[in-house]
mmCIF file of C-alpha atoms in Angstrom:
data_model
loop_
_atom_site.group_PDB
_atom_site.id
_atom_site.type_symbol
_atom_site.label_atom_id
_atom_site.label_comp_id
_atom_site.label_asym_id
_atom_site.label_seq_id
_atom_site.Cartn_x
_atom_site.Cartn_y
_atom_site.Cartn_z
ATOM 1 C CA MET A 709 -24.700 -30.554 31.897
ATOM 2 C CA THR A 710 -25.411 -27.176 32.991
ATOM 3 C CA GLU A 711 -27.412 -26.105 36.216
ATOM 4 C CA GLN A 712 -29.223 -24.342 35.479
ATOM 5 C CA HIS A 713 -31.081 -21.115 37.638
ATOM 6 C CA PRO A 714 -34.434 -20.046 38.010
ATOM 7 C CA SER A 715 -35.739 -16.255 37.244
ATOM 8 C CA PRO A 716 -36.082 -14.129 40.581
ATOM 9 C CA PHE A 717 -38.786 -13.885 38.811
ATOM 10 C CA GLU A 718 -41.097 -16.901 38.461
ATOM 11 C CA ARG A 719 -43.523 -18.206 40.729
ATOM 12 C CA GLY A 720 -43.611 -21.593 39.370
ATOM 13 C CA THR A 721 -47.323 -21.161 37.329
ATOM 14 C CA ASP A 722 -48.410 -21.006 34.747
ATOM 15 C CA GLY A 723 -48.368 -17.297 33.001
ATOM 16 C CA PRO A 724 -48.218 -14.645 35.277
ATOM 17 C CA LYS A 725 -50.420 -14.020 38.034
ATOM 18 C CA VAL A 726 -50.202 -10.155 38.810
ATOM 19 C CA ILE A 727 -49.613 -7.095 36.175
ATOM 20 C CA VAL A 728 -48.871 -4.134 36.829
ATOM 21 C CA VAL A 729 -49.395 -1.503 34.174
ATOM 22 C CA GLY A 730 -48.242 2.298 34.834
ATOM 23 C CA VAL A 731 -50.645 5.295 33.844
ATOM 24 C CA ASP A 732 -51.032 8.016 34.313
ATOM 25 C CA GLY A 733 -54.034 9.248 31.595
ATOM 26 C CA SER A 734 -51.693 9.889 28.636
ATOM 27 C CA ASP A 735 -53.348 7.519 25.546
ATOM 28 C CA THR A 736 -50.111 5.474 24.989
ATOM 29 C CA SER A 737 -50.569 4.628 28.849
ATOM 30 C CA MET A 738 -54.420 4.325 28.270
ATOM 31 C CA ARG A 739 -54.117 1.805 25.141
ATOM 32 C CA ALA A 740 -50.964 0.244 27.921
ATOM 33 C CA ALA A 741 -54.358 -0.495 30.451
ATOM 34 C CA ALA A 742 -56.389 -2.486 27.476
ATOM 35 C CA TYR A 743 -53.931 -4.412 25.954
ATOM 36 C CA ALA A 744 -52.714 -5.034 30.411
ATOM 37 C CA ALA A 745 -56.263 -6.044 31.092
ATOM 38 C CA GLY A 746 -56.528 -8.586 27.940
ATOM 39 C CA LEU A 747 -53.530 -10.182 29.164
ATOM 40 C CA ALA A 748 -55.164 -10.465 32.449
ATOM 41 C CA ARG A 749 -58.452 -11.861 31.327
ATOM 42 C CA ARG A 750 -56.952 -13.874 28.667
ATOM 43 C CA GLN A 751 -54.896 -15.523 32.116
ATOM 44 C CA ARG A 752 -56.782 -15.161 35.237
ATOM 45 C CA ALA A 753 -53.917 -12.525 36.801
ATOM 46 C CA LEU A 754 -54.434 -9.875 38.561
ATOM 47 C CA LEU A 755 -54.134 -6.019 36.674
ATOM 48 C CA ALA A 756 -52.924 -3.836 39.189
ATOM 49 C CA VAL A 757 -52.750 -0.356 37.639
ATOM 50 C CA VAL A 758 -50.637 1.791 38.696
ATOM 51 C CA TYR A 759 -50.304 5.733 39.009
ATOM 52 C CA VAL A 760 -47.283 6.811 39.848
ATOM 53 C CA GLN A 761 -48.894 10.714 41.983
ATOM 54 C CA PRO A 762 -46.158 13.429 40.739
ATOM 55 C CA VAL A 763 -44.014 14.478 44.174
ATOM 56 C CA MET A 764 -44.633 18.395 44.844
ATOM 57 C CA THR A 765 -41.771 20.872 42.961
ATOM 58 C CA ALA A 766 -40.806 24.106 43.819
ATOM 59 C CA GLY A 767 -43.804 25.371 42.299
ATOM 60 C CA ALA A 768 -46.143 23.483 43.619
ATOM 61 C CA ALA A 769 -44.920 24.708 48.007
ATOM 62 C CA LEU A 770 -45.338 27.715 47.019
ATOM 63 C CA GLY A 771 -49.191 27.633 46.194
ATOM 64 C CA ALA A 772 -49.215 26.061 42.826
ATOM 65 C CA PRO A 773 -52.398 22.941 43.240
ATOM 66 C CA VAL A 774 -50.202 20.159 41.609
ATOM 67 C CA ALA A 775 -51.137 18.165 43.808
ATOM 68 C CA GLU A 776 -55.253 18.759 43.652
ATOM 69 C CA ALA A 777 -54.707 18.040 39.977
ATOM 70 C CA THR A 778 -52.416 14.950 40.078
ATOM 71 C CA ASP A 779 -55.819 13.994 42.954
ATOM 72 C CA ASP A 780 -57.561 14.228 40.223
ATOM 73 C CA ILE A 781 -55.982 12.643 37.337
ATOM 74 C CA ALA A 782 -56.212 9.383 39.709
ATOM 75 C CA GLN A 783 -60.221 9.943 40.281
ATOM 76 C CA GLU A 784 -60.715 10.172 36.615
ATOM 77 C CA ILE A 785 -58.443 7.145 35.471
ATOM 78 C CA VAL A 786 -60.257 5.217 38.071
ATOM 79 C CA ALA A 787 -64.093 6.561 36.628
ATOM 80 C CA GLN A 788 -62.550 5.353 33.324
ATOM 81 C CA ILE A 789 -61.733 1.938 33.935
ATOM 82 C CA ARG A 790 -64.403 1.403 36.657
ATOM 83 C CA GLU A 791 -66.696 2.155 33.362
ATOM 84 C CA ALA A 792 -64.975 0.161 31.011
ATOM 85 C CA THR A 793 -65.360 -2.757 33.143
ATOM 86 C CA GLU A 794 -68.838 -2.137 33.985
ATOM 87 C CA ARG A 795 -69.642 -2.140 29.975
ATOM 88 C CA SER A 796 -67.824 -5.288 29.913
ATOM 89 C CA ARG A 797 -69.450 -7.298 32.953
ATOM 90 C CA GLY A 798 -71.217 -10.634 32.115
ATOM 91 C CA ILE A 799 -68.739 -10.246 29.198
ATOM 92 C CA PHE A 800 -65.338 -10.440 30.642
ATOM 93 C CA ASP A 801 -64.674 -11.758 33.665
ATOM 94 C CA MET A 802 -61.901 -10.161 35.139
ATOM 95 C CA ARG A 803 -59.773 -8.915 38.565
ATOM 96 C CA TRP A 804 -58.580 -5.485 39.366
ATOM 97 C CA GLU A 805 -56.908 -2.793 41.380
ATOM 98 C CA PHE A 806 -56.061 0.510 41.484
ATOM 99 C CA HIS A 807 -53.346 1.612 43.335
ATOM 100 C CA THR A 808 -50.753 5.010 44.025
ATOM 101 C CA PHE A 809 -47.822 5.944 44.746
ATOM 102 C CA HIS A 810 -45.888 9.098 45.275
ATOM 103 C CA GLY A 811 -43.026 9.755 42.896
ATOM 104 C CA ASP A 812 -40.884 9.892 40.307
ATOM 105 C CA PRO A 813 -43.021 7.061 37.172
ATOM 106 C CA TYR A 814 -40.013 5.138 37.261
ATOM 107 C CA ASN A 815 -38.621 4.862 40.660
ATOM 108 C CA GLY A 816 -42.922 4.524 42.274
ATOM 109 C CA LEU A 817 -43.360 1.785 39.228
ATOM 110 C CA VAL A 818 -40.521 -0.177 40.957
ATOM 111 C CA LYS A 819 -41.506 0.696 44.077
ATOM 112 C CA ALA A 820 -45.334 -1.146 42.608
ATOM 113 C CA ALA A 821 -43.784 -4.259 41.196
ATOM 114 C CA ASP A 822 -41.355 -5.771 44.207
ATOM 115 C CA GLN A 823 -44.755 -4.627 46.120
ATOM 116 C CA LEU A 824 -47.462 -5.989 44.267
ATOM 117 C CA LYS A 825 -44.954 -8.850 43.506
ATOM 118 C CA ALA A 826 -45.384 -8.568 40.125
ATOM 119 C CA ASP A 827 -44.889 -10.876 37.390
ATOM 120 C CA ALA A 828 -45.091 -8.493 34.170
ATOM 121 C CA VAL A 829 -45.173 -4.885 33.805
ATOM 122 C CA VAL A 830 -46.971 -3.222 30.630
ATOM 123 C CA VAL A 831 -46.335 0.391 30.086
ATOM 124 C CA GLY A 832 -47.553 3.134 27.569
ATOM 125 C CA ALA A 833 -44.889 4.165 25.189
ATOM 126 C CA SER A 834 -43.108 7.654 25.932
ATOM 127 C CA GLU A 835 -44.977 11.060 23.749
ATOM 128 C CA GLN A 836 -42.025 13.742 24.930
ATOM 129 C CA ALA A 837 -39.228 14.443 23.019
ATOM 130 C CA GLY A 838 -36.089 14.190 25.497
ATOM 131 C CA HIS A 839 -36.940 10.507 26.361
ATOM 132 C CA ARG A 840 -34.986 9.286 23.293
ATOM 133 C CA ILE A 841 -31.885 11.321 24.767
ATOM 134 C CA VAL A 842 -32.514 10.762 28.909
ATOM 135 C CA GLY A 843 -34.144 7.070 28.510
ATOM 136 C CA SER A 844 -37.709 6.963 29.063
ATOM 137 C CA VAL A 845 -39.552 5.112 31.969
ATOM 138 C CA ALA A 846 -40.124 1.949 29.646
ATOM 139 C CA VAL A 847 -36.048 1.678 28.496
ATOM 140 C CA ARG A 848 -35.429 2.094 32.358
ATOM 141 C CA LEU A 849 -37.786 -0.542 33.411
ATOM 142 C CA VAL A 850 -36.055 -2.602 31.159
ATOM 143 C CA LYS A 851 -32.711 -1.796 32.050
ATOM 144 C CA ALA A 852 -33.685 -3.082 36.054
ATOM 145 C CA GLY A 853 -34.241 -6.711 34.216
ATOM 146 C CA ARG A 854 -36.325 -7.320 36.889
ATOM 147 C CA TRP A 855 -39.919 -8.212 34.904
ATOM 148 C CA PRO A 856 -40.320 -8.792 31.264
ATOM 149 C CA VAL A 857 -41.872 -5.739 30.187
ATOM 150 C CA THR A 858 -43.641 -4.701 27.836
ATOM 151 C CA VAL A 859 -44.304 -1.531 26.219
ATOM 152 C CA VAL A 860 -47.289 0.175 23.875
ATOM 153 C CA PRO A 861 -47.121 2.232 21.515
#
């Protein structure tokens, strides 16, 4: 008989208790959020919606309004989620939180998943052609092998 070792993400429950979804305002990330919301609702899990705010680049340091633009994106995402939550009030009961992290998307999502003790991570498929060569955030999360990762097209 072989000795079995528990997976590092096992929390001793049936199904996920915390589902992290990465959003950036793109169509695929919003589809990922909708998919993750359905999972969270059915599993009675907490949905942690995470926006990773890009770090300031050299252009931003010279006066480009990047910080304001990313703050606006975060506020718009929260408004969309609140609106969807209000529309479903009384039909679906779901717990959710919104978190903003700073950095590049991959490291920000890793930090979020670690801090929030995620049982699963959901992201949208990359819409950028260069990611086929360099590797998308989704592929890097899968390769990290720390959580089940769902990629929504």
